Each structure stands twice: as structure tokens, then as C-alpha cells.
Amino acid sequence: MSVATIQSRRAWLLSDRPASRLQARLGRAYVAWRRFSANRLALIGLLIIIALLVVAALADVLAPYSPTIGDLKNARLLAPSAAHWFGTDDLGRDIYSRIVYGSRWTLYVVILVAIIAAPIGLLVGTIAGYAGGWTDTILMRITDIFLAFPKLVLALAFVAALGPGIENAVLAIAVTSWPPYARIARAETLTVRNSDYIKAVQLMGASPFRIVLRHIMPLCISSLIIRVTLDMAGIILTAAGLGFLGLGAQPPLPEWGAMIASGRRFILDQWWVAAAPGAAILIVSLGFNLLGDGLRDALDPRSGDQ
Amino acid sequence: MSVAENQAAAGRGSVRAVAVLSSLGRFLVIAVTTYLGLLAVTFFIGRVIPIDPVLAVLGDRAPIAVVERTRREMGLDLPWIEQFYLYVKSALSGDFGTSVLTTNPVMTDIRRVFPATIELATLGTITGAVIGVPLGVLAAVKRGSLIDQIARIVGLIGYSVPIFWLGLLGLVLFYAKLQWIAFPARLDVVYEYTFTPITGFYLLDAAIQGQWDVFYDAWRHIVLPAALLGYLSLAYISRMTRSFMLNELAQEYIVAARAKGLSETRIIWGHALRNAAVPMVTVIALSYANLLEGSVLTETVFSWPGIGLYITNSLQNADMNAVLGGTIAIGSVFIAINLFSDLLYRLLDPRTKTG
């Protein structure tokens, strides 16, 4: 591709007068990407998350051993070596393979929590913001009450009642993590509620339901995505904490938190059993935090680098 | 609100009294609804989710007569709303039922274990504030410098690391390899019988009684878990301090102070930090509340006999009364700290008074 065509493409993307909706959208995305990719730490975060997705997708290819069936006779608690990169655990299972498969459960948890909690928050926030009055007061009071609760302890109590398991852990985390999204969605709704385009849609006879769904919710999405990305690390840590306490994923699932718990018994002599899954949690959480920070700076320049 | 407070408020007269009164009124409404909300959630968890709450409390091996009696004692034959009313009433009088595991009333157990958690969380917050505030200030003043980068990385890792894992690695290094600290517990077994706690805060008790060998032993047990919690709170406090300080340093009064010829030290630590102090009190209070919660995992790793270990032990034994009592205890303190820091912010910061 010649320099001239690249430059004309840039000009097309950065045009002040986009000829189509697609051009405007691509242009905006381009500007955001330029701002995002100037941030080295954010790029590292993005790379970590892409790596996580690739590892989860290709787990069958990447893992040399079974994640659940070990060699009890010959391979119990082996130190890291060429055959077993991160060593083996007390049931003779290859820790590297278990971590590779564990990435799927980490993704499972964060994606499920996000698609349960974010829509709840979005719905509560936009309805409260658009309806105003008593509806707003009551919904926001409930949100504030949930916001004032200790999340991990409440999630613990929920799982205690529901019974241990990864689905119940997801449910407990989702129940405790929607309030910030409701706050954000409400704030966004309040800023656009009285704008001219909403008045125009109202004049055209759109129902409140349609206005909230089609004209207000889409505007809340970008700030919501930033917040969800920033929360991902917290979700992973809470899920791992529940797994560590034996309330999340149950054996033999290769969930990272539960793997640390099983390594705890051998921590003083065979430290690698617990060390590797913890490092995996740290790296992935770090990736989400870096990505979230970068997205916030790129999509929401107002917040600066504070 | 008491008459004395009313009179004191009226004495100051004018707009301010009204503002204080209305913010106190608002505060009370919020406090009451939030606490009721907490009880509603624990009521829901304890009574609605389990198919048979009696079974959840007694286990499936209790004789029929006991099950029937407990069902009546718990008021399960009453309508929901009445059940909730009774639940709130008993919770307010500190009655959370009896723990199956320890056979004590849950409240007695909580009173016994709470000081250990408070001791740990307090030491952690002090560590976090003492290191976090100067680190945040330096990061803001020397923005973009090496120290800013270091503060950022330290903070990011603090936000991303599983604390229980860091605790385990700490035990491997400092206990097993270097032998700098004592094994996971609160005191060595030797002292369990010779030492009588007064307040329940062992460091303080040992110092009061002048038992310096006990003090040293307690210190060797608490130092690593407290340092870990301190790290969590440091990550949060330094990040917020940096943000507040950047805000203050961009204000015009800083330029004025410079024009007056004040030294940089005086401007930064005397003027800017002082103006950032009010929101920072809030941040430190919130970080304290978070540590109370964070202690659940830390206490489990370090066998620290606080409320966190109490809850997780009860969980493992399906002791729902104890779990929910512990949840309410942590929740109440958490909510109280949240609300008081909010109130404090409103009362201390003149900008929020007429708002």
C-alpha cells in the first residue's frame, strides 16, 4: 500500500463531514484506537486478554495432558521440569494443563457475571433516570443499600445458602455487583433526558419503553463497558476467593482459586502447586485492569489520567 | 436527635444549622433503611432460599421433636411479614440464634472473635495510610517520574493480586525459608495459658501488662497478615491520594503560595495536602471497611481467630446461624463506617454545606 492511499484513508476516517453513518462510526473508532494504542500499558493489557481468549479457545491443542485425570503412580507432586512445566499436583495431574483449561472457567465466570449484572444495572439505572420522581427515589435507595454492603461477605452468605458450585458463585457475585452499573446508567440518562433529540422522539409518539430501550440505553453502553472491564479483575478475585474457600468450582474442575486451595496443604514443601494458578490469576486480573484503564482514557478523555 | 444537640444547632442559627439538621435527618433515614436492607437480605438468605430453614439450622439428623420445636421457635408458621418483624426485633437485640458448631449464642462468639479482626484491620490500615499517603503525594508532585511509575505499578498489582495467594507465598518465604515470623496463629501455644487478654487486642494487652515476651510473640504472628492487608489498603490510598493531590496542585491558591515565595515543602505538605485531607479521611475510612471484609480470606490463610475465620469455619460446617450472624456483624460495621465517613465529609468540607 502506498503512502498516498494510507493518507487518503486517514483523511477519509478523520473527515469532518462523514458521508455515511458507517464512516462516522469508523472515524470515531479510529480516533479512540489512536488514543488507546498510544498507551503502552493498555496495549499490554489488551495482549494479555487476547492471549487469555486464545488459550481458552485452543486449550485442547495447548494442553499436553488431561486436566482432570492424573498419573497417580508415577507423577505425584513432581517439581517443574521439561515434561511438566509447572510441576504436578497431589493427584499426579499436570499443573500447566490444568491452568490452560482453567482459563475457560475464568472466562465463563467473568462473561456470565457481566451479562447478568450489567443488564440489571442498565435497566434499573435508565428507568430510574428517565422516570424520575418516586420511581427514581425508590430504585436508587435500593441501589445505595446494595452499594453499602460488603460484597465478598454477602456473596459468601449467598453461596452458603445456595450450596457450593460455580453457577451459584456466579449468581452470588452478579447479585452483589450490579449497583455501580445502575448508578452509571442513571447518571448518563440524566444528561440526555432533556436533550432535543429525546424531545423529538417524544413528539413523534414513541413510548417511554421505546425511548429508554432504543434512544437512551445505547448511549450508556460505552461508559458501562469501561466500568465492567475495570470490574472484571474484582470479579475474578472474588470468584477465586470463593473457589479458595471451597464454595466456588468443585473438584475436579481446574478452577484457579480451587487449585490454590488444593495446593495449600503442600505449600511449604511443594510450593509450585499453589504458586502457578495464583500467578495466572494475577496476570489476568492485571490484564483487565490495564485494559480498563486504557479504555477509560481512550473513550472518556474527560477523566484524564487522574 | 437529643434536645442538647438541637439547642446547640439552633444556637449557631442561620443556614448552617438547617444544613446540619437536614444532613443529620437524611443520615438517619439512610442509616435505618440501609440496615433494614441488610437484614432483609440476610433474612432472605436464611429463610427464603433454603427449602427447609429448620433443616438448614439443625442438619438432617435431628429428631422430629426437636425439628418441630425449632420450627415453632423460629416462627416459621407465621406470615412472612410477621416473621421478618420478629427477625428484625431479635437482630436489634443482638440475638442471632445459637451456633451449632460452638453451641454458644452467635453474639457471644462474635464478641469473642471480633477484637482479633479489629486488631488486624487497624494495623493494616495504619500501615496503608502511613506509606500510602506520602507515596501518593510524591507520585502527584513528581508526575510521570520514576516514583510515579513505581507507585502506579505497586497500586495496579495491589488491585490485581489474590490476597490469599500472596499470603501463602509470604508464609513460604518468611516462615518456612527465612524463619522471620511465627507459624499461622495468634500466639504460640506456650502463651495460650499464661496470658490473659483484657481488651482482646493482644499487642495492647501485652504492653499494658508489661509482658514483653508475649508482645514480641504476638508481633511475630501479626506482622505478615497485617502487612498484606496494609498492602491492599496502600494500593487504594496511594492511588486516591495522587488523584486528590493532582486536583489541588492545579488550583490557583498554589500559584499564589508560590508567588508569595513559600517553600515547595510547605506548599505541598502544608497547603495542598491539608486541603485534600477531608476526602482522604473518607478514603482511609472506606479502606478500613474494605479490610474488615478482606480479612475473611487473610484470616483463613493465617489461621487468625477473627470473624473471617469464624465465618469460613461455620460455612464448612453448614452452621447458617453463625454465617448469617457474622455477615450481619461485618455488614453493620461496614455500613456504619460507610455512612459516618459520608457524614464526616459533609460536615467537615465547607463546600458541601450549602450544596
XYZ file of C-alpha atoms in Angstrom:
661
model
C 0.000 0.000 0.000
C 1.460 3.338 -0.979
C 1.854 6.291 1.356
C -0.721 8.247 -0.597
C -3.514 5.683 -0.196
C -2.820 5.379 3.522
C -3.017 9.142 3.864
C -6.244 9.368 1.906
C -7.723 6.608 4.058
C -6.751 8.536 7.157
C -8.339 11.643 5.716
C -11.494 9.638 4.966
C -11.591 8.343 8.559
C -10.924 11.728 10.116
C -13.293 13.618 7.808
C -15.290 16.434 9.430
C -18.251 15.618 7.227
C -18.754 11.867 7.155
C -20.977 10.886 4.226
C -22.462 7.828 5.941
C -23.157 6.514 9.389
C -20.544 3.822 8.831
C -17.872 6.400 8.012
C -18.675 8.388 11.150
C -18.521 5.290 13.315
C -15.288 4.033 11.811
C -13.793 7.507 12.184
C -14.715 7.654 15.856
C -13.357 4.160 16.438
C -10.128 5.144 14.678
C -9.621 8.180 16.913
C -10.317 6.114 20.028
C -7.905 3.421 18.841
C -5.173 6.010 18.237
C -5.587 7.293 21.760
C -5.745 3.764 23.198
C -2.727 2.418 21.325
C -0.578 5.359 22.400
C -0.821 3.915 25.911
C 1.754 1.141 26.217
C 0.328 -0.361 29.415
C -3.141 -0.536 27.862
C -1.714 -2.433 24.893
C -0.077 -4.918 27.251
C -3.465 -5.368 28.930
C -5.119 -5.980 25.575
C -2.448 -8.524 24.666
C -2.993 -10.391 27.943
C -6.739 -10.597 27.358
C -6.273 -11.715 23.736
C -3.831 -14.363 24.977
C -6.432 -15.492 27.527
C -9.049 -15.853 24.778
C -6.647 -17.752 22.517
C -5.575 -20.104 25.321
C -9.199 -20.786 26.258
C -10.155 -21.452 22.635
C -7.183 -23.681 21.886
C -6.981 -25.435 25.270
C -7.298 -28.863 23.650
C -4.264 -28.149 21.464
C -2.142 -26.312 24.025
C -2.544 -28.687 26.945
C -0.313 -31.768 26.671
C -2.143 -33.714 29.421
C -5.670 -34.215 30.698
C -6.757 -31.544 33.196
C -8.697 -33.993 35.377
C -7.008 -37.384 35.100
C -3.504 -37.686 36.514
C -0.811 -40.295 36.776
C -1.070 -41.196 40.457
C 1.580 -43.872 40.251
C 4.484 -42.006 38.675
C 3.756 -38.293 38.662
C 2.667 -37.195 42.138
C 3.879 -33.731 43.245
C 6.737 -33.516 40.766
C 8.758 -30.303 40.649
C 8.630 -28.212 37.459
C 10.569 -29.863 34.622
C 10.644 -30.092 30.835
C 7.884 -32.709 30.873
C 5.722 -30.794 33.352
C 6.411 -27.040 33.021
C 4.689 -26.076 36.268
C 5.073 -29.451 38.006
C 2.278 -31.816 39.012
C -0.248 -31.765 41.842
C -1.114 -34.323 44.529
C -3.207 -36.380 42.089
C -0.420 -36.505 39.524
C -2.114 -34.022 37.198
C -0.055 -31.682 35.046
C -0.486 -28.161 36.509
C 0.246 -26.416 33.200
C -2.597 -28.330 31.508
C -4.942 -27.532 34.370
C -4.121 -23.823 34.147
C -4.720 -23.864 30.394
C -8.158 -25.435 30.870
C -8.796 -23.215 33.900
C -8.738 -20.176 31.603
C -12.094 -21.391 30.261
C -13.641 -21.277 33.738
C -12.235 -17.812 34.390
C -13.823 -16.588 31.156
C -17.029 -18.439 31.989
C -17.303 -16.606 35.311
C -16.483 -13.080 34.098
C -18.684 -13.323 30.998
C -21.667 -14.734 32.881
C -21.379 -12.177 35.683
C -21.110 -9.380 33.111
C -24.143 -10.484 31.107
C -26.230 -10.918 34.248
C -25.178 -7.861 36.254
C -24.709 -5.247 33.512
C -28.241 -5.515 32.023
C -29.797 -5.416 35.513
C -27.846 -2.256 36.322
C -28.615 -0.768 32.917
C -32.334 -1.413 33.293
C -32.573 -0.101 36.867
C -30.451 2.965 36.098
C -32.154 4.028 32.871
C -35.662 3.508 34.267
C -34.800 5.452 37.431
C -33.209 8.264 35.441
C -35.925 8.536 32.811
C -38.939 8.122 35.082
C -37.673 10.394 37.868
C -39.846 11.131 40.912
C -40.715 8.317 43.284
C -39.574 5.568 40.956
C -36.146 7.167 40.891
C -36.016 7.655 44.668
C -37.003 4.075 45.450
C -34.786 2.415 42.843
C -31.779 4.496 43.819
C -32.365 3.859 47.523
C -32.275 0.119 46.817
C -29.126 0.607 44.731
C -27.447 2.606 47.503
C -28.377 -0.036 50.054
C -26.730 -2.743 47.947
C -23.768 -0.461 47.342
C -23.227 -0.126 51.094
C -22.965 -3.897 51.614
C -19.689 -5.784 51.900
C -19.613 -7.694 48.607
C -17.437 -10.695 49.377
C -19.111 -11.469 52.699
C -22.567 -11.208 51.153
C -21.533 -13.416 48.243
C -20.236 -15.920 50.825
C -23.573 -15.968 52.628
C -25.467 -16.374 49.333
C -23.342 -19.320 48.262
C -23.661 -20.816 51.730
C -27.423 -20.884 51.309
C -27.494 -21.861 47.626
C -24.849 -24.545 48.021
C -21.327 -24.551 46.611
C -20.779 -24.613 42.847
C -19.529 -22.384 40.096
C -23.022 -21.400 38.869
C -24.085 -20.331 42.351
C -20.841 -18.402 42.772
C -21.594 -16.569 39.509
C -25.107 -15.788 40.723
C -23.864 -14.537 44.102
C -21.240 -12.286 42.512
C -23.758 -10.935 39.976
C -26.292 -10.120 42.704
C -23.674 -8.077 44.559
C -22.094 -6.310 41.577
C -24.932 -4.604 39.642
C -25.339 -1.404 41.764
C -22.418 0.597 40.290
C -23.810 -0.046 36.795
C -27.206 1.283 37.843
C -25.510 4.436 39.174
C -23.609 4.969 35.927
C -26.624 4.293 33.697
C -28.730 6.719 35.722
C -26.103 9.455 35.508
C -25.870 9.025 31.726
C -29.649 9.006 31.405
C -29.968 12.249 33.354
C -27.560 14.011 30.994
C -29.541 13.099 27.866
C -33.071 13.008 29.284
C -33.893 16.612 28.463
C -31.968 16.878 25.217
C -33.619 17.943 21.973
C -33.415 14.605 20.228
C -35.323 12.891 23.032
C -37.986 15.611 22.795
C -38.147 14.998 19.056
C -38.668 11.266 19.565
C -41.328 12.006 22.186
C -43.136 14.298 19.707
C -43.065 11.537 17.147
C -45.059 9.494 19.643
C -42.519 6.968 20.826
C -43.471 5.124 24.017
C -41.283 5.580 27.125
C -40.317 1.933 26.767
C -39.053 2.518 23.231
C -37.248 5.719 24.185
C -35.384 4.032 27.035
C -34.573 0.932 25.017
C -33.630 2.443 21.662
C -32.523 6.000 22.417
C -31.119 6.080 25.938
C -29.614 2.647 26.589
C -27.244 2.741 23.577
C -25.716 5.938 24.960
C -24.968 4.305 28.299
C -23.142 1.369 26.734
C -19.655 2.852 26.381
C -19.319 4.047 29.982
C -20.815 0.764 31.104
C -18.259 -1.249 29.116
C -15.428 0.707 30.732
C -16.782 0.073 34.189
C -17.432 -3.626 33.519
C -13.874 -4.055 32.216
C -12.493 -2.333 35.316
C -14.646 -4.600 37.490
C -13.516 -7.801 35.751
C -10.410 -8.056 37.943
C -12.561 -7.759 41.061
C -14.938 -10.428 39.742
C -12.033 -12.786 39.020
C -10.583 -12.197 42.501
C -13.942 -12.771 44.214
C -14.576 -15.939 42.196
C -11.080 -17.171 43.013
C -11.656 -16.328 46.681
C -14.885 -18.329 46.700
C -13.063 -21.165 44.919
C -10.281 -20.975 47.503
C -12.801 -21.307 50.336
C -14.286 -24.375 48.609
C -17.528 -22.576 47.717
C -16.946 -21.956 44.021
C -15.940 -24.524 41.445
C -15.857 -28.055 42.850
C -13.178 -30.669 42.159
C -12.082 -31.882 39.713
C -12.801 -28.631 37.794
C -9.474 -26.896 37.103
C -10.587 -23.525 38.516
C -7.604 -21.400 39.562
C -8.856 -20.426 43.032
C -9.716 -24.020 43.898
C -6.294 -25.091 42.607
C -4.617 -22.730 45.081
C -6.749 -24.223 47.848
C -5.640 -27.754 46.989
C -2.013 -26.593 46.819
C -2.291 -25.034 50.259
C -1.725 -28.362 52.005
C 1.664 -28.756 50.337
C 2.633 -25.107 50.334
C 5.744 -25.455 52.500
C 7.318 -28.332 50.557
C 5.715 -28.281 47.086
C 5.093 -24.557 46.711
C 4.604 -24.739 42.925
C 1.222 -26.440 43.232
C -0.280 -23.202 44.580
C 2.150 -20.734 43.001
C 1.310 -21.232 39.318
C -2.505 -20.804 39.423
C -2.113 -17.710 41.619
C 0.277 -16.196 39.120
C -2.288 -16.901 36.378
C -4.974 -15.051 38.367
C -2.605 -12.127 38.964
C -1.685 -11.823 35.273
C -5.263 -11.994 34.002
C -6.557 -9.514 36.627
C -3.696 -7.201 35.786
C -4.622 -7.509 32.098
C -8.219 -6.488 32.750
C -7.134 -3.579 34.977
C -4.680 -2.264 32.367
C -7.240 -2.695 29.578
C -9.941 -0.977 31.620
C -7.690 1.980 32.465
C -6.722 2.298 28.797
C -10.339 2.119 27.593
C -11.368 4.768 30.103
C -8.634 7.122 28.971
C -9.375 6.493 25.285
C -13.178 6.643 25.325
C -13.684 9.126 28.127
C -10.983 11.791 27.815
C -12.662 13.931 30.494
C -11.354 11.723 33.287
C -7.773 12.398 32.165
C -5.183 10.375 33.987
C -6.484 11.010 37.456
C -31.697 13.715 67.965
C -31.252 14.904 71.545
C -32.519 18.231 72.886
C -28.983 19.354 73.629
C -27.924 18.786 70.066
C -30.992 20.610 68.817
C -30.273 23.613 71.010
C -26.630 23.619 70.074
C -27.603 23.604 66.429
C -30.206 26.340 66.885
C -27.715 28.434 68.868
C -25.468 28.714 65.850
C -28.570 29.840 63.994
C -28.943 30.621 60.325
C -28.403 28.497 57.266
C -25.763 26.304 58.782
C -27.983 24.823 61.460
C -30.601 23.962 58.876
C -27.978 22.339 56.688
C -26.608 20.319 59.593
C -30.098 19.299 60.716
C -31.186 18.237 57.272
C -27.995 16.307 56.665
C -28.389 14.579 60.035
C -32.012 13.754 59.222
C -31.016 12.396 55.840
C -28.254 10.444 57.521
C -30.678 8.815 59.942
C -33.108 7.843 57.165
C -30.276 6.358 55.122
C -28.802 4.537 58.119
C -32.132 2.959 59.070
C -33.094 1.893 55.528
C -29.638 0.511 54.788
C -29.596 -1.523 57.982
C -33.108 -2.821 57.295
C -31.938 -3.676 53.789
C -29.062 -5.719 55.192
C -31.439 -7.578 57.496
C -33.872 -8.147 54.619
C -31.082 -9.713 52.549
C -29.859 -11.968 55.382
C -33.488 -12.871 56.159
C -33.908 -13.795 52.510
C -30.713 -15.856 52.543
C -31.530 -17.645 55.797
C -35.274 -18.197 55.473
C -36.313 -17.982 51.832
C -33.532 -19.663 49.841
C -33.282 -22.907 51.870
C -36.152 -25.270 51.124
C -36.395 -26.043 54.819
C -34.758 -23.452 57.112
C -35.064 -25.783 60.101
C -33.026 -28.367 58.239
C -30.505 -25.686 57.346
C -30.056 -24.840 61.023
C -30.240 -28.286 62.624
C -28.923 -30.569 59.894
C -30.760 -33.696 58.739
C -30.045 -35.881 61.767
C -32.105 -34.000 64.355
C -35.010 -35.888 65.973
C -38.534 -34.992 64.813
C -39.490 -33.453 68.175
C -36.543 -31.047 68.040
C -37.384 -30.141 64.428
C -40.989 -29.337 65.379
C -39.940 -27.282 68.394
C -37.371 -25.358 66.403
C -39.937 -24.701 63.675
C -42.209 -23.066 66.233
C -39.339 -21.252 67.943
C -38.237 -19.801 64.623
C -41.825 -18.710 63.989
C -41.970 -20.432 60.621
C -45.740 -20.966 60.967
C -46.291 -17.183 60.942
C -46.865 -14.977 57.860
C -43.751 -13.594 56.108
C -44.097 -10.039 57.254
C -44.531 -11.049 60.883
C -41.544 -13.371 60.605
C -39.450 -10.511 59.283
C -40.657 -8.226 62.072
C -39.620 -10.791 64.687
C -36.325 -11.321 62.862
C -35.525 -7.607 62.923
C -36.537 -7.391 66.569
C -34.259 -10.202 67.664
C -31.403 -8.961 65.459
C -31.643 -5.497 67.019
C -31.399 -7.013 70.468
C -28.272 -8.876 69.342
C -29.889 -12.297 69.153
C -28.702 -14.185 66.082
C -29.548 -17.636 67.398
C -27.179 -20.350 68.565
C -24.164 -21.641 66.725
C -24.372 -25.358 66.018
C -20.605 -25.651 65.935
C -19.700 -23.930 69.217
C -23.131 -24.317 70.924
C -22.757 -20.706 72.143
C -25.118 -17.877 71.210
C -23.721 -16.432 67.962
C -23.447 -12.980 69.547
C -21.164 -14.330 72.306
C -18.920 -15.909 69.687
C -18.792 -12.717 67.656
C -17.851 -10.654 70.711
C -15.039 -13.108 71.369
C -13.583 -13.125 67.847
C -14.181 -9.551 66.699
C -11.256 -7.903 68.540
C -8.799 -10.124 66.642
C -10.190 -8.847 63.322
C -10.225 -5.228 64.515
C -6.606 -5.526 65.656
C -5.556 -6.900 62.279
C -7.559 -4.418 60.190
C -6.431 -1.451 62.289
C -2.766 -2.344 61.968
C -3.304 -2.885 58.240
C -4.973 0.485 57.735
C -2.274 2.301 59.718
C 0.391 0.656 57.553
C -1.531 1.526 54.397
C -2.060 5.153 55.374
C 1.456 5.776 56.694
C 3.036 4.517 53.464
C 0.217 5.190 51.010
C -0.344 8.888 51.695
C 3.305 10.010 51.225
C 3.630 7.714 48.190
C 0.538 9.227 46.602
C 1.719 12.775 47.349
C 5.166 12.125 45.847
C 3.606 10.476 42.789
C 1.408 13.520 42.217
C 4.184 16.061 42.778
C 6.669 14.244 40.542
C 4.109 13.251 37.960
C 5.473 10.955 35.252
C 8.723 10.379 37.164
C 10.144 7.044 38.253
C 8.410 7.225 41.622
C 5.078 7.878 39.901
C 5.590 4.809 37.716
C 6.551 2.694 40.726
C 3.510 3.897 42.672
C 1.319 3.045 39.685
C 2.719 -0.485 39.302
C 2.533 -1.133 43.053
C -1.091 0.034 43.011
C -2.051 -1.998 39.952
C -0.599 -5.180 41.391
C -2.384 -4.492 44.673
C -5.658 -4.276 42.759
C -4.950 -7.475 40.821
C -3.351 -9.921 43.231
C -5.310 -12.645 45.044
C -4.510 -11.796 48.652
C -4.762 -15.380 49.907
C -2.170 -16.471 47.349
C 0.198 -13.687 48.340
C -0.289 -14.778 51.946
C 0.648 -18.363 51.140
C 3.777 -17.264 49.269
C 4.631 -14.986 52.206
C 4.392 -17.954 54.540
C 6.732 -19.999 52.338
C 9.312 -17.217 52.245
C 9.176 -15.580 55.678
C 8.077 -18.505 57.836
C 9.490 -21.634 56.184
C 12.616 -20.315 54.462
C 13.747 -17.239 56.418
C 12.019 -18.030 59.737
C 11.463 -14.344 60.432
C 7.861 -14.791 61.509
C 5.891 -17.295 63.567
C 3.562 -20.025 62.290
C -0.064 -19.173 61.370
C -1.947 -18.496 64.638
C -2.390 -15.587 67.010
C 0.046 -16.635 69.753
C 2.428 -19.501 70.424
C 0.802 -22.360 72.324
C 3.139 -21.672 75.290
C 1.447 -18.343 75.931
C -2.135 -19.525 75.395
C -2.387 -20.434 79.097
C -0.102 -17.907 80.764
C -1.523 -14.830 79.058
C -4.912 -13.331 79.988
C -6.222 -10.799 77.492
C -8.048 -7.715 78.846
C -9.276 -5.848 75.781
C -8.835 -8.680 73.281
C -6.200 -6.704 71.373
C -3.186 -8.843 72.204
C -0.484 -6.307 71.338
C -2.145 -3.728 73.559
C -2.872 -6.203 76.356
C 0.700 -7.461 76.413
C 2.039 -3.900 76.518
C -0.313 -2.914 79.366
C 0.738 -5.912 81.431
C 4.355 -5.370 80.583
C 4.718 -8.901 79.215
C 7.172 -8.004 76.520
C 7.915 -11.606 75.562
C 4.205 -12.041 74.765
C 4.216 -8.738 72.886
C 7.130 -9.877 70.749
C 5.441 -13.211 70.084
C 2.122 -11.554 69.150
C 4.037 -9.200 66.878
C 5.735 -12.100 65.080
C 2.307 -13.583 64.412
C 0.516 -10.453 63.261
C 3.216 -8.806 61.177
C 2.717 -10.686 57.901
C -1.115 -10.693 57.717
C -1.147 -7.022 58.768
C 1.470 -6.190 56.143
C -0.615 -7.906 53.451
C -3.781 -6.061 54.399
C -1.639 -2.929 54.612
C -0.533 -3.512 51.031
C -4.147 -3.759 49.832
C -5.037 -0.538 51.585
C -1.811 1.137 50.395
C -2.750 0.409 46.771
C -6.101 2.121 47.215
C -4.975 5.010 49.434
C -1.943 5.976 47.316
C -3.998 5.980 44.118
C -6.694 8.189 45.616
C -4.166 10.486 47.318
C -2.409 11.012 43.994
C -5.673 11.917 42.328
C -6.698 14.367 45.088
C -3.257 15.974 45.127
C -3.225 16.463 41.331
C -6.548 18.191 41.750
C -5.265 20.502 44.495
C -1.946 21.273 42.791
C -3.840 22.579 39.752
C -5.660 25.183 41.891
C -4.831 28.863 41.829
C -4.020 29.160 45.510
C -0.943 27.031 44.827
C 0.246 29.626 42.322
C -0.472 32.324 44.896
C 1.505 30.473 47.551
C 4.417 30.107 45.108
C 4.232 33.813 44.256
C 4.382 34.592 47.965
C 7.673 32.702 47.995
C 6.693 29.797 50.234
C 8.954 26.766 50.060
C 7.792 23.808 47.945
C 7.733 21.604 51.052
C 5.410 23.998 52.793
C 3.155 24.356 49.745
C 2.825 20.621 49.197
C 2.613 19.254 52.731
C 1.161 22.312 54.433
C -1.319 23.683 51.926
C -2.211 21.188 49.206
C -2.275 18.112 51.436
C -4.273 19.950 54.077
C -6.944 20.791 51.546
C -7.017 17.214 50.324
C -7.298 15.965 53.913
C -11.093 15.791 54.115
C -11.693 13.465 51.150
C -8.669 11.462 52.298
C -10.232 10.813 55.704
C -13.154 9.320 53.777
C -10.846 7.184 51.671
C -8.974 5.869 54.706
C -12.265 5.066 56.451
C -13.515 3.211 53.378
C -10.273 1.295 53.112
C -10.686 0.287 56.757
C -14.156 -1.057 55.963
C -12.748 -2.958 52.986
C -10.049 -4.515 55.165
C -12.671 -5.815 57.606
C -14.110 -7.648 54.639
C -10.736 -8.572 53.155
C -9.866 -10.179 56.461
C -12.108 -13.160 55.607
C -9.570 -14.605 53.175
C -6.485 -13.406 55.039
C -7.656 -14.870 58.337
C -8.301 -18.206 56.658
C -4.738 -18.343 55.328
C -3.142 -17.286 58.617
C -5.480 -19.222 60.955
C -6.191 -15.871 62.579
C -9.077 -16.448 65.011
C -11.170 -13.452 63.920
C -14.617 -13.054 62.454
C -13.454 -14.068 58.970
C -12.154 -17.432 60.147
C -15.301 -17.808 62.264
C -17.470 -17.348 59.163
C -15.452 -19.709 56.968
C -15.299 -22.386 59.681
C -19.057 -22.116 60.123
C -19.523 -22.338 56.355
C -17.617 -25.591 56.246
C -19.931 -26.976 58.907
C -23.164 -25.643 57.398
C -23.722 -23.541 60.530
C -26.057 -20.973 58.957
C -26.871 -19.028 62.151
C -23.201 -18.315 62.666
C -22.610 -17.458 58.991
C -25.501 -15.003 58.881
C -24.683 -13.552 62.307
C -21.125 -12.954 61.160
C -22.389 -11.454 57.902
C -24.638 -9.059 59.823
C -21.795 -8.150 62.187
C -19.353 -7.322 59.376
C -22.153 -5.717 57.363
C -23.215 -3.464 60.244
C -19.704 -2.204 60.909
C -19.117 -1.804 57.166
C -22.336 0.192 56.732
C -21.608 2.291 59.807
C -18.135 3.223 58.570
C -19.526 3.995 55.108
C -22.230 6.260 56.476
C -20.077 8.009 59.059
C -17.348 8.791 56.557
C -20.019 10.254 54.285
C -21.432 12.313 57.149
C -17.968 13.415 58.212
C -17.249 14.556 54.679
C -20.421 16.614 54.595
C -19.740 18.186 57.973
C -16.039 18.887 57.505
C -15.923 20.140 53.938
C -17.321 23.668 53.788
C -18.055 23.316 50.068
C -20.723 20.669 50.684
C -22.529 22.642 53.382
C -24.723 24.897 51.332
C -24.943 22.450 48.440
